[in-house]
PDB file of C-alpha atoms in Angstrom:
ATOM      1  CA  MET O 714     -64.620-150.390 -66.874  1.00  0.00           C
ATOM      2  CA  ALA O 715     -61.080-149.025 -67.145  1.00  0.00           C
ATOM      3  CA  GLY O 716     -60.467-146.675 -70.050  1.00  0.00           C
ATOM      4  CA  VAL O 717     -57.613-146.849 -72.550  1.00  0.00           C
ATOM      5  CA  ILE O 718     -55.576-144.286 -70.588  1.00  0.00           C
ATOM      6  CA  ASP O 719     -56.167-146.078 -67.277  1.00  0.00           C
ATOM      7  CA  GLU O 720     -54.958-149.367 -68.770  1.00  0.00           C
ATOM      8  CA  TYR O 721     -51.892-147.720 -70.294  1.00  0.00           C
ATOM      9  CA  VAL O 722     -50.944-146.011 -67.031  1.00  0.00           C
ATOM     10  CA  ALA O 723     -51.358-149.312 -65.142  1.00  0.00           C
ATOM     11  CA  THR O 724     -49.047-151.030 -67.659  1.00  0.00           C
ATOM     12  CA  LEU O 725     -46.469-148.261 -67.352  1.00  0.00           C
ATOM     13  CA  ARG O 726     -46.582-148.491 -63.560  1.00  0.00           C
ATOM     14  CA  ARG O 727     -46.097-152.274 -63.761  1.00  0.00           C
ATOM     15  CA  ASP O 728     -43.151-151.962 -66.188  1.00  0.00           C
ATOM     16  CA  LEU O 729     -41.460-149.495 -63.840  1.00  0.00           C
ATOM     17  CA  ASP O 730     -41.775-151.761 -60.800  1.00  0.00           C
ATOM     18  CA  PHE O 731     -37.969-151.780 -60.374  1.00  0.00           C
ATOM     19  CA  ASP O 732     -38.350-148.286 -58.855  1.00  0.00           C
ATOM     20  CA  PRO O 733     -41.698-147.792 -57.029  1.00  0.00           C
ATOM     21  CA  THR O 734     -41.117-144.053 -56.382  1.00  0.00           C
ATOM     22  CA  LEU O 735     -40.380-143.401 -60.051  1.00  0.00           C
ATOM     23  CA  ALA O 736     -43.341-145.601 -61.068  1.00  0.00           C
ATOM     24  CA  ARG O 737     -45.760-143.511 -58.971  1.00  0.00           C
ATOM     25  CA  ARG O 738     -44.387-140.191 -60.184  1.00  0.00           C
ATOM     26  CA  LEU O 739     -44.248-141.110 -63.858  1.00  0.00           C
ATOM     27  CA  ALA O 740     -47.700-142.713 -63.776  1.00  0.00           C
ATOM     28  CA  ASP O 741     -49.110-139.415 -62.455  1.00  0.00           C
ATOM     29  CA  GLU O 742     -47.190-137.377 -65.045  1.00  0.00           C
ATOM     30  CA  ALA O 743     -48.156-139.690 -67.908  1.00  0.00           C
ATOM     31  CA  GLU O 744     -51.827-139.726 -66.908  1.00  0.00           C
ATOM     32  CA  ALA O 745     -52.013-135.910 -66.809  1.00  0.00           C
ATOM     33  CA  HIS O 746     -50.203-135.761 -70.168  1.00  0.00           C
ATOM     34  CA  LEU O 747     -52.471-138.348 -71.804  1.00  0.00           C
ATOM     35  CA  ARG O 748     -55.687-136.767 -70.535  1.00  0.00           C
ATOM     36  CA  GLU O 749     -54.624-133.353 -71.843  1.00  0.00           C
ATOM     37  CA  ALA O 750     -53.637-134.875 -75.197  1.00  0.00           C
ATOM     38  CA  ALA O 751     -56.950-136.776 -75.442  1.00  0.00           C
ATOM     39  CA  GLU O 752     -58.943-133.652 -74.580  1.00  0.00           C
ATOM     40  CA  ALA O 753     -57.181-131.796 -77.392  1.00  0.00           C
ATOM     41  CA  ASP O 754     -58.354-134.461 -79.878  1.00  0.00           C
ATOM     42  CA  PRO O 755     -61.338-133.409 -82.051  1.00  0.00           C
ATOM     43  CA  ALA O 756     -63.057-136.739 -81.245  1.00  0.00           C
ATOM     44  CA  TRP O 757     -62.980-136.164 -77.477  1.00  0.00           C
ATOM     45  CA  PRO O 758     -64.688-137.621 -75.460  1.00  0.00           C
ATOM     46  CA  SER O 759     -64.245-141.061 -76.980  1.00  0.00           C
ATOM     47  CA  ALA O 760     -62.126-144.191 -76.703  1.00  0.00           C
ATOM     48  CA  ALA O 761     -60.618-143.300 -80.100  1.00  0.00           C
ATOM     49  CA  ALA O 762     -59.308-139.976 -78.726  1.00  0.00           C
ATOM     50  CA  GLU O 763     -57.719-141.795 -75.787  1.00  0.00           C
ATOM     51  CA  GLN O 764     -56.310-144.441 -78.145  1.00  0.00           C
ATOM     52  CA  ARG O 765     -54.643-141.793 -80.319  1.00  0.00           C
ATOM     53  CA  ALA O 766     -53.185-140.035 -77.271  1.00  0.00           C
ATOM     54  CA  VAL O 767     -51.728-143.344 -76.060  1.00  0.00           C
ATOM     55  CA  ALA O 768     -50.350-144.177 -79.526  1.00  0.00           C
ATOM     56  CA  ARG O 769     -48.572-140.808 -79.724  1.00  0.00           C
ATOM     57  CA  PHE O 770     -47.099-141.329 -76.252  1.00  0.00           C
ATOM     58  CA  GLY O 771     -45.259-144.498 -77.337  1.00  0.00           C
ATOM     59  CA  LEU O 772     -45.020-148.052 -76.019  1.00  0.00           C
ATOM     60  CA  ALA O 773     -44.939-148.288 -72.228  1.00  0.00           C
ATOM     61  CA  ARG O 774     -42.197-150.940 -72.339  1.00  0.00           C
ATOM     62  CA  GLU O 775     -39.952-148.751 -74.503  1.00  0.00           C
ATOM     63  CA  ILE O 776     -40.324-145.809 -72.135  1.00  0.00           C
ATOM     64  CA  ALA O 777     -39.739-148.064 -69.109  1.00  0.00           C
ATOM     65  CA  ALA O 778     -36.647-149.523 -70.851  1.00  0.00           C
ATOM     66  CA  GLN O 779     -35.171-146.017 -71.205  1.00  0.00           C
ATOM     67  CA  PHE O 780     -35.732-145.381 -67.495  1.00  0.00           C
ATOM     68  CA  ALA O 781     -34.269-148.782 -66.656  1.00  0.00           C
ATOM     69  CA  ALA O 782     -31.144-148.040 -68.735  1.00  0.00           C
ATOM     70  CA  ASP O 783     -30.692-144.719 -66.888  1.00  0.00           C
ATOM     71  CA  ALA O 784     -31.200-146.548 -63.573  1.00  0.00           C
ATOM     72  CA  VAL O 785     -28.468-149.043 -64.544  1.00  0.00           C
ATOM     73  CA  GLU O 786     -26.065-146.196 -65.245  1.00  0.00           C
ATOM     74  CA  ARG O 787     -26.786-144.530 -61.893  1.00  0.00           C
ATOM     75  CA  GLN O 788     -26.567-147.797 -59.985  1.00  0.00           C
ATOM     76  CA  SER O 789     -23.315-148.687 -61.755  1.00  0.00           C
ATOM     77  CA  ARG O 790     -21.780-145.328 -60.765  1.00  0.00           C
ATOM     78  CA  ARG O 791     -22.875-145.766 -57.135  1.00  0.00           C
ATOM     79  CA  THR O 792     -21.522-149.332 -57.050  1.00  0.00           C
ATOM     80  CA  TRP O 793     -18.088-148.296 -58.340  1.00  0.00           C
ATOM     81  CA  ILE O 794     -17.917-145.514 -55.720  1.00  0.00           C
ATOM     82  CA  MET O 795     -18.867-148.045 -53.029  1.00  0.00           C
ATOM     83  CA  LEU O 796     -16.186-150.420 -54.338  1.00  0.00           C
ATOM     84  CA  ALA O 797     -13.533-147.677 -54.127  1.00  0.00           C
ATOM     85  CA  ALA O 798     -14.583-146.903 -50.531  1.00  0.00           C
ATOM     86  CA  THR O 799     -14.501-150.607 -49.585  1.00  0.00           C
ATOM     87  CA  VAL O 800     -11.038-151.043 -51.133  1.00  0.00           C
ATOM     88  CA  ALA O 801      -9.721-147.999 -49.215  1.00  0.00           C
ATOM     89  CA  VAL O 802     -11.140-149.121 -45.850  1.00  0.00           C
ATOM     90  CA  THR O 803     -10.032-152.736 -46.394  1.00  0.00           C
ATOM     91  CA  PHE O 804      -6.505-151.543 -47.162  1.00  0.00           C
ATOM     92  CA  VAL O 805      -6.370-149.393 -44.010  1.00  0.00           C
ATOM     93  CA  ALA O 806      -7.798-152.215 -41.876  1.00  0.00           C
ATOM     94  CA  MET O 807      -5.317-154.701 -43.352  1.00  0.00           C
ATOM     95  CA  ARG O 808      -2.376-152.391 -42.647  1.00  0.00           C
ATOM     96  CA  LEU O 809      -3.559-151.840 -39.061  1.00  0.00           C
ATOM     97  CA  ARG O 810      -3.736-155.623 -38.540  1.00  0.00           C
ATOM     98  CA  VAL O 811      -0.264-156.131 -40.022  1.00  0.00           C
ATOM     99  CA  VAL O 812       1.267-153.381 -37.853  1.00  0.00           C
ATOM    100  CA  TRP O 813      -0.469-154.734 -34.754  1.00  0.00           C
ATOM    101  CA  LEU O 814       0.597-158.351 -35.405  1.00  0.00           C
ATOM    102  CA  ASP O 815       4.156-157.257 -36.257  1.00  0.00           C
ATOM    103  CA  ASP O 816       4.314-155.281 -32.989  1.00  0.00           C
ATOM    104  CA  LEU O 817       3.345-158.449 -31.162  1.00  0.00           C
ATOM    105  CA  GLY O 818       6.059-160.325 -33.083  1.00  0.00           C
ATOM    106  CA  LEU O 819       3.567-162.985 -34.163  1.00  0.00           C
ATOM    107  CA  SER O 820       4.221-165.339 -37.067  1.00  0.00           C
ATOM    108  CA  MET O 821       2.486-164.669 -40.382  1.00  0.00           C
ATOM    109  CA  SER O 822       3.064-168.119 -41.800  1.00  0.00           C
ATOM    110  CA  SER O 823      -0.508-169.413 -41.770  1.00  0.00           C
ATOM    111  CA  LEU O 824      -2.853-169.334 -44.772  1.00  0.00           C
ATOM    112  CA  ALA O 825      -5.118-166.530 -43.514  1.00  0.00           C
ATOM    113  CA  PRO O 826      -2.581-163.689 -43.878  1.00  0.00           C
ATOM    114  CA  LEU O 827      -1.824-164.811 -47.436  1.00  0.00           C
ATOM    115  CA  ILE O 828      -5.506-164.793 -48.380  1.00  0.00           C
ATOM    116  CA  ASP O 829      -5.948-161.490 -46.547  1.00  0.00           C
ATOM    117  CA  ARG O 830      -3.209-159.918 -48.645  1.00  0.00           C
ATOM    118  CA  TYR O 831      -3.455-161.598 -52.056  1.00  0.00           C
ATOM    119  CA  ALA O 832      -7.244-161.707 -52.330  1.00  0.00           C
ATOM    120  CA  PHE O 833      -7.127-157.950 -51.718  1.00  0.00           C
ATOM    121  CA  VAL O 834      -4.412-157.456 -54.350  1.00  0.00           C
ATOM    122  CA  ALA O 835      -6.394-159.573 -56.838  1.00  0.00           C
ATOM    123  CA  ALA O 836      -9.570-157.566 -56.133  1.00  0.00           C
ATOM    124  CA  LEU O 837      -7.651-154.315 -56.605  1.00  0.00           C
ATOM    125  CA  ALA O 838      -6.161-155.512 -59.921  1.00  0.00           C
ATOM    126  CA  VAL O 839      -9.520-156.725 -61.267  1.00  0.00           C
ATOM    127  CA  GLY O 840     -11.196-153.526 -60.083  1.00  0.00           C
ATOM    128  CA  THR O 841      -8.620-151.334 -61.801  1.00  0.00           C
ATOM    129  CA  VAL O 842      -8.864-153.231 -65.096  1.00  0.00           C
ATOM    130  CA  GLY O 843     -12.671-153.339 -64.780  1.00  0.00           C
ATOM    131  CA  TRP O 844     -12.865-149.573 -64.204  1.00  0.00           C
ATOM    132  CA  PHE O 845     -10.893-148.809 -67.355  1.00  0.00           C
ATOM    133  CA  ALA O 846     -12.178-151.556 -69.661  1.00  0.00           C
ATOM    134  CA  PHE O 847     -15.460-153.054 -68.392  1.00  0.00           C
ATOM    135  CA  ARG O 848     -17.107-150.293 -66.378  1.00  0.00           C
ATOM    136  CA  SER O 849     -20.645-151.179 -67.438  1.00  0.00           C
ATOM    137  CA  SER O 850     -20.156-154.889 -66.771  1.00  0.00           C
ATOM    138  CA  LEU O 851     -21.170-156.731 -63.632  1.00  0.00           C
ATOM    139  CA  ALA O 852     -18.356-159.321 -63.830  1.00  0.00           C
ATOM    140  CA  PRO O 853     -15.417-157.229 -62.481  1.00  0.00           C
ATOM    141  CA  LEU O 854     -17.600-155.916 -59.655  1.00  0.00           C
ATOM    142  CA  ALA O 855     -18.631-159.456 -58.697  1.00  0.00           C
ATOM    143  CA  VAL O 856     -15.005-160.656 -58.794  1.00  0.00           C
ATOM    144  CA  CYS O 857     -13.882-157.671 -56.679  1.00  0.00           C
ATOM    145  CA  LEU O 858     -16.679-158.338 -54.211  1.00  0.00           C
ATOM    146  CA  GLY O 859     -15.547-161.970 -53.910  1.00  0.00           C
ATOM    147  CA  GLY O 860     -11.895-160.981 -53.505  1.00  0.00           C
ATOM    148  CA  LEU O 861     -12.608-158.351 -50.886  1.00  0.00           C
ATOM    149  CA  ALA O 862     -14.970-160.662 -48.992  1.00  0.00           C
ATOM    150  CA  ALA O 863     -12.276-163.364 -48.948  1.00  0.00           C
ATOM    151  CA  SER O 864      -9.671-160.837 -47.818  1.00  0.00           C
ATOM    152  CA  ILE O 865     -11.898-159.504 -45.051  1.00  0.00           C
ATOM    153  CA  ALA O 866     -12.925-163.004 -43.890  1.00  0.00           C
ATOM    154  CA  ALA O 867      -9.272-164.068 -43.783  1.00  0.00           C
ATOM    155  CA  GLY O 868      -8.354-160.876 -41.931  1.00  0.00           C
ATOM    156  CA  ILE O 869     -11.019-161.515 -39.329  1.00  0.00           C
ATOM    157  CA  VAL O 870      -9.916-165.132 -38.886  1.00  0.00           C
ATOM    158  CA  ARG O 871      -6.387-163.855 -38.525  1.00  0.00           C
ATOM    159  CA  ALA O 872      -7.402-161.237 -35.981  1.00  0.00           C
ATOM    160  CA  GLY O 873      -9.653-163.812 -34.295  1.00  0.00           C
ATOM    161  CA  LEU O 874      -6.638-166.096 -33.824  1.00  0.00           C
ATOM    162  CA  PHE O 875      -4.960-163.310 -31.895  1.00  0.00           C
ATOM    163  CA  ALA O 876      -8.080-161.720 -30.428  1.00  0.00           C
ATOM    164  CA  ASP O 877      -6.796-161.326 -26.908  1.00  0.00           C
ATOM    165  CA  GLY O 878      -6.201-157.636 -26.332  1.00  0.00           C
ATOM    166  CA  ALA O 879      -6.916-156.529 -29.912  1.00  0.00           C
ATOM    167  CA  PRO O 880      -6.787-152.724 -29.859  1.00  0.00           C
ATOM    168  CA  LEU O 881      -9.942-150.748 -30.475  1.00  0.00           C
ATOM    169  CA  HIS O 882      -8.776-149.166 -33.756  1.00  0.00           C
ATOM    170  CA  VAL O 883      -8.124-152.624 -35.260  1.00  0.00           C
ATOM    171  CA  LEU O 884     -11.602-153.777 -34.224  1.00  0.00           C
ATOM    172  CA  LEU O 885     -13.239-150.594 -35.529  1.00  0.00           C
ATOM    173  CA  ALA O 886     -11.470-150.913 -38.868  1.00  0.00           C
ATOM    174  CA  ALA O 887     -12.681-154.524 -39.131  1.00  0.00           C
ATOM    175  CA  ALA O 888     -16.244-153.399 -38.306  1.00  0.00           C
ATOM    176  CA  GLY O 889     -15.954-150.759 -41.048  1.00  0.00           C
ATOM    177  CA  GLU O 890     -14.826-153.417 -43.505  1.00  0.00           C
ATOM    178  CA  ILE O 891     -17.778-155.652 -42.680  1.00  0.00           C
ATOM    179  CA  ALA O 892     -20.265-152.785 -42.973  1.00  0.00           C
ATOM    180  CA  LEU O 893     -18.866-151.682 -46.340  1.00  0.00           C
ATOM    181  CA  ILE O 894     -18.729-155.181 -47.789  1.00  0.00           C
ATOM    182  CA  GLY O 895     -22.396-155.543 -46.825  1.00  0.00           C
ATOM    183  CA  LEU O 896     -23.269-152.272 -48.580  1.00  0.00           C
ATOM    184  CA  LEU O 897     -21.191-153.235 -51.601  1.00  0.00           C
ATOM    185  CA  SER O 898     -23.008-156.592 -51.837  1.00  0.00           C
ATOM    186  CA  TRP O 899     -26.329-154.735 -51.721  1.00  0.00           C
ATOM    187  CA  HIS O 900     -25.238-152.411 -54.534  1.00  0.00           C
ATOM    188  CA  VAL O 901     -23.908-155.245 -56.711  1.00  0.00           C
ATOM    189  CA  PHE O 902     -27.165-157.156 -56.188  1.00  0.00           C
ATOM    190  CA  GLY O 903     -29.161-154.017 -57.072  1.00  0.00           C
ATOM    191  CA  LEU O 904     -27.148-153.542 -60.258  1.00  0.00           C
ATOM    192  CA  HIS O 905     -27.710-157.186 -61.192  1.00  0.00           C
ATOM    193  CA  ARG O 906     -31.491-156.772 -60.742  1.00  0.00           C
ATOM    194  CA  ARG O 907     -31.587-153.587 -62.832  1.00  0.00           C
ATOM    195  CA  LEU O 908     -29.506-155.126 -65.621  1.00  0.00           C
ATOM    196  CA  ARG O 909     -31.869-158.097 -65.777  1.00  0.00           C
ATOM    197  CA  ARG O 910     -34.930-155.821 -65.801  1.00  0.00           C
ATOM    198  CA  THR O 911     -33.495-153.663 -68.594  1.00  0.00           C
ATOM    199  CA  ALA O 912     -32.681-156.730 -70.680  1.00  0.00           C
ATOM    200  CA  ALA O 913     -36.199-158.135 -70.127  1.00  0.00           C
ATOM    201  CA  LEU O 914     -37.862-154.834 -71.119  1.00  0.00           C
ATOM    202  CA  ARG O 915     -35.718-154.565 -74.237  1.00  0.00           C
ATOM    203  CA  ARG O 916     -36.482-158.149 -75.249  1.00  0.00           C
ATOM    204  CA  ALA O 917     -40.217-157.631 -74.760  1.00  0.00           C
ATOM    205  CA  GLY O 918     -40.183-154.210 -76.451  1.00  0.00           C
TER     206      GLY O 918
ATOM    207  CA  MET C 115     -29.789-138.467 -84.992  1.00  0.00           C
ATOM    208  CA  LEU C 116     -32.341-136.657 -82.817  1.00  0.00           C
ATOM    209  CA  LYS C 117     -31.710-138.960 -79.860  1.00  0.00           C
ATOM    210  CA  GLY C 118     -28.190-137.617 -79.310  1.00  0.00           C
ATOM    211  CA  HIS C 119     -29.520-134.070 -79.139  1.00  0.00           C
ATOM    212  CA  LEU C 120     -32.739-134.643 -77.212  1.00  0.00           C
ATOM    213  CA  ASP C 121     -31.336-133.320 -73.924  1.00  0.00           C
ATOM    214  CA  ALA C 122     -30.242-130.041 -75.546  1.00  0.00           C
ATOM    215  CA  ILE C 123     -33.582-129.723 -77.352  1.00  0.00           C
ATOM    216  CA  VAL C 124     -35.481-130.200 -74.077  1.00  0.00           C
ATOM    217  CA  LEU C 125     -33.292-127.587 -72.363  1.00  0.00           C
ATOM    218  CA  ALA C 126     -33.958-125.171 -75.222  1.00  0.00           C
ATOM    219  CA  ALA C 127     -37.707-125.815 -75.016  1.00  0.00           C
ATOM    220  CA  LEU C 128     -37.627-124.735 -71.362  1.00  0.00           C
ATOM    221  CA  GLU C 129     -35.677-121.561 -72.010  1.00  0.00           C
ATOM    222  CA  ALA C 130     -38.832-119.452 -72.270  1.00  0.00           C
ATOM    223  CA  GLY C 131     -40.006-120.537 -68.809  1.00  0.00           C
ATOM    224  CA  PRO C 132     -41.295-123.451 -66.706  1.00  0.00           C
ATOM    225  CA  ALA C 133     -43.442-126.016 -68.500  1.00  0.00           C
ATOM    226  CA  HIS C 134     -44.864-129.519 -68.076  1.00  0.00           C
ATOM    227  CA  GLY C 135     -44.056-132.507 -70.284  1.00  0.00           C
ATOM    228  CA  TYR C 136     -46.999-132.088 -72.645  1.00  0.00           C
ATOM    229  CA  ALA C 137     -46.226-128.392 -73.189  1.00  0.00           C
ATOM    230  CA  ILE C 138     -42.549-129.206 -73.811  1.00  0.00           C
ATOM    231  CA  ILE C 139     -43.473-131.735 -76.503  1.00  0.00           C
ATOM    232  CA  GLU C 140     -45.856-129.239 -78.098  1.00  0.00           C
ATOM    233  CA  THR C 141     -43.109-126.571 -78.072  1.00  0.00           C
ATOM    234  CA  ILE C 142     -40.646-128.968 -79.739  1.00  0.00           C
ATOM    235  CA  LYS C 143     -43.173-129.929 -82.434  1.00  0.00           C
ATOM    236  CA  ARG C 144     -44.154-126.322 -83.095  1.00  0.00           C
ATOM    237  CA  ALA C 145     -40.593-124.948 -83.136  1.00  0.00           C
ATOM    238  CA  SER C 146     -39.432-127.720 -85.491  1.00  0.00           C
ATOM    239  CA  ALA C 147     -42.520-127.365 -87.716  1.00  0.00           C
ATOM    240  CA  ASP C 148     -43.361-131.022 -86.871  1.00  0.00           C
ATOM    241  CA  THR C 149     -39.941-132.243 -88.080  1.00  0.00           C
ATOM    242  CA  PHE C 150     -39.274-133.700 -84.632  1.00  0.00           C
ATOM    243  CA  ASP C 151     -42.381-135.839 -84.234  1.00  0.00           C
ATOM    244  CA  LEU C 152     -40.949-138.164 -81.575  1.00  0.00           C
ATOM    245  CA  PRO C 153     -43.103-140.431 -79.365  1.00  0.00           C
ATOM    246  CA  GLU C 154     -44.317-138.044 -76.666  1.00  0.00           C
ATOM    247  CA  GLY C 155     -43.381-140.331 -73.780  1.00  0.00           C
ATOM    248  CA  THR C 156     -39.688-140.264 -74.714  1.00  0.00           C
ATOM    249  CA  VAL C 157     -39.406-136.737 -73.319  1.00  0.00           C
ATOM    250  CA  TYR C 158     -39.911-138.019 -69.749  1.00  0.00           C
ATOM    251  CA  PRO C 159     -36.723-140.113 -69.449  1.00  0.00           C
ATOM    252  CA  ALA C 160     -34.848-137.041 -70.742  1.00  0.00           C
ATOM    253  CA  LEU C 161     -36.573-134.746 -68.223  1.00  0.00           C
ATOM    254  CA  HIS C 162     -35.803-137.081 -65.328  1.00  0.00           C
ATOM    255  CA  ARG C 163     -32.194-137.536 -66.487  1.00  0.00           C
ATOM    256  CA  LEU C 164     -31.669-133.778 -66.752  1.00  0.00           C
ATOM    257  CA  GLU C 165     -33.212-133.256 -63.329  1.00  0.00           C
ATOM    258  CA  GLU C 166     -30.944-135.937 -61.877  1.00  0.00           C
ATOM    259  CA  ALA C 167     -27.972-134.099 -63.386  1.00  0.00           C
ATOM    260  CA  GLY C 168     -29.082-130.860 -61.699  1.00  0.00           C
ATOM    261  CA  LEU C 169     -29.868-129.108 -64.997  1.00  0.00           C
ATOM    262  CA  LEU C 170     -33.610-128.954 -64.295  1.00  0.00           C
ATOM    263  CA  SER C 171     -35.748-128.637 -61.208  1.00  0.00           C
ATOM    264  CA  SER C 172     -39.373-129.694 -60.933  1.00  0.00           C
ATOM    265  CA  ALA C 173     -42.391-129.394 -58.667  1.00  0.00           C
ATOM    266  CA  TRP C 174     -46.054-130.383 -58.738  1.00  0.00           C
ATOM    267  CA  MET C 175     -48.374-127.448 -59.368  1.00  0.00           C
ATOM    268  CA  THR C 176     -52.137-127.156 -59.679  1.00  0.00           C
ATOM    269  CA  PRO C 177     -53.435-124.054 -61.425  1.00  0.00           C
ATOM    270  CA  PRO C 178     -56.855-122.774 -60.245  1.00  0.00           C
ATOM    271  CA  GLY C 179     -59.469-125.068 -61.775  1.00  0.00           C
ATOM    272  CA  GLY C 180     -56.786-126.929 -63.709  1.00  0.00           C
ATOM    273  CA  ARG C 181     -55.078-130.290 -63.645  1.00  0.00           C
ATOM    274  CA  ARG C 182     -52.184-131.086 -61.302  1.00  0.00           C
ATOM    275  CA  ARG C 183     -48.971-131.103 -63.385  1.00  0.00           C
ATOM    276  CA  ARG C 184     -45.267-131.557 -62.782  1.00  0.00           C
ATOM    277  CA  MET C 185     -43.610-128.319 -63.906  1.00  0.00           C
ATOM    278  CA  TYR C 186     -39.979-128.303 -65.020  1.00  0.00           C
ATOM    279  CA  SER C 187     -37.672-125.310 -65.118  1.00  0.00           C
ATOM    280  CA  LEU C 188     -34.040-124.663 -65.984  1.00  0.00           C
ATOM    281  CA  THR C 189     -31.557-124.342 -63.142  1.00  0.00           C
ATOM    282  CA  LYS C 190     -28.504-122.063 -63.372  1.00  0.00           C
ATOM    283  CA  ALA C 191     -26.426-125.086 -64.373  1.00  0.00           C
ATOM    284  CA  GLY C 192     -29.058-125.949 -67.002  1.00  0.00           C
ATOM    285  CA  THR C 193     -28.896-122.443 -68.485  1.00  0.00           C
ATOM    286  CA  ALA C 194     -25.084-122.621 -68.624  1.00  0.00           C
ATOM    287  CA  THR C 195     -25.190-126.089 -70.196  1.00  0.00           C
ATOM    288  CA  LEU C 196     -27.667-124.886 -72.815  1.00  0.00           C
ATOM    289  CA  ALA C 197     -25.309-122.031 -73.730  1.00  0.00           C
ATOM    290  CA  ASP C 198     -22.403-124.497 -74.048  1.00  0.00           C
ATOM    291  CA  ARG C 199     -24.462-126.883 -76.188  1.00  0.00           C
ATOM    292  CA  ARG C 200     -25.520-124.007 -78.424  1.00  0.00           C
ATOM    293  CA  LYS C 201     -21.897-123.009 -79.030  1.00  0.00           C
ATOM    294  CA  ALA C 202     -20.877-126.615 -79.712  1.00  0.00           C
ATOM    295  CA  TRP C 203     -23.823-127.112 -82.065  1.00  0.00           C
ATOM    296  CA  GLY C 204     -22.992-123.864 -83.876  1.00  0.00           C
ATOM    297  CA  ARG C 205     -19.430-125.072 -84.560  1.00  0.00           C
ATOM    298  CA  PHE C 206     -20.593-128.566 -85.528  1.00  0.00           C
ATOM    299  CA  SER C 207     -23.375-127.442 -87.872  1.00  0.00           C
ATOM    300  CA  HIS C 208     -21.111-124.828 -89.449  1.00  0.00           C
ATOM    301  CA  ALA C 209     -18.505-127.504 -90.197  1.00  0.00           C
ATOM    302  CA  VAL C 210     -21.086-129.972 -91.572  1.00  0.00           C
ATOM    303  CA  ASN C 211     -22.683-127.259 -93.703  1.00  0.00           C
ATOM    304  CA  ALA C 212     -19.280-126.329 -95.059  1.00  0.00           C
ATOM    305  CA  LEU C 213     -18.437-129.952 -95.855  1.00  0.00           C
ATOM    306  CA  LEU C 214     -21.793-130.862 -97.362  1.00  0.00           C
ATOM    307  CA  GLY C 215     -21.956-127.570 -99.176  1.00  0.00           C
ATOM    308  CA  GLY C 216     -18.450-128.149-100.583  1.00  0.00           C
ATOM    309  CA  ARG C 217     -16.993-125.018 -98.989  1.00  0.00           C
ATOM    310  CA  ALA C 218     -13.642-124.832 -97.206  1.00  0.00           C
ATOM    311  CA  TRP C 219     -13.666-125.066 -93.409  1.00  0.00           C
ATOM    312  CA  PRO C 220     -13.346-122.919 -91.405  1.00  0.00           C
ATOM    313  CA  ALA C 221     -15.385-120.799 -93.776  1.00  0.00           C
TER     314      ALA C 221
END
């Protein structure tokens, strides 16, 4: 039969399931801590000694919620850095496309170039406001992701319309855009998951 | 009030040398004469946060015949940060003491 400490450590591991590496490490640390604390109890060995050690350690959900909040902060920082990188590469790729199409003397009257340009500008504006005013919020990141994705999709359609003889640097820049938008989506999704987990732990705690 | 200073308190508790979480909590309780009787588990988020910030380093160690423990120690950046926090706390506590004690500041 599992002891009080075993059950507590299992609960802690479960509550930290948003980060399996952290869950393993903290479970090991907490178990060593709890066993030492229980052994220092005058009533050791007994379930009461383990119970007191667990009570002094604090609620597993509250400890997991603190880790989850720290994870949100880290993930948020990483996501904003990824957004800045995506904006920079998208801008370079967009300029390369414009220069290339201008050199060819091709018309820019279709809808795709407008989306390419203005979706990017909108994403940049929302990102700038979001960075200064709503840095811990998911909304500006999601809007920026949408704007950049629209800009990149439009840019690719635009380049696809004139694909014959597209120079390598234009294609490479487009590949960079696609790779970064994929990474940015992954980061935004990760932040969304961590925010939900933190909120759930806080509600339950 | 303690929560805002937990990181500095943990750094101070490690000033004497490397220690594991349980020993750090015991040091904090002893040094504060049990004034800071916080839930013991709350020290771990602080330890991990400080390690992430490069102020602490850690490694698993097993003493002969003992239990395997994660030992934390101050890095150079951690030592410098502790010195900064001490200075800031000195100024802050001096000002609060002066205000609450009704003395002029700077005293």
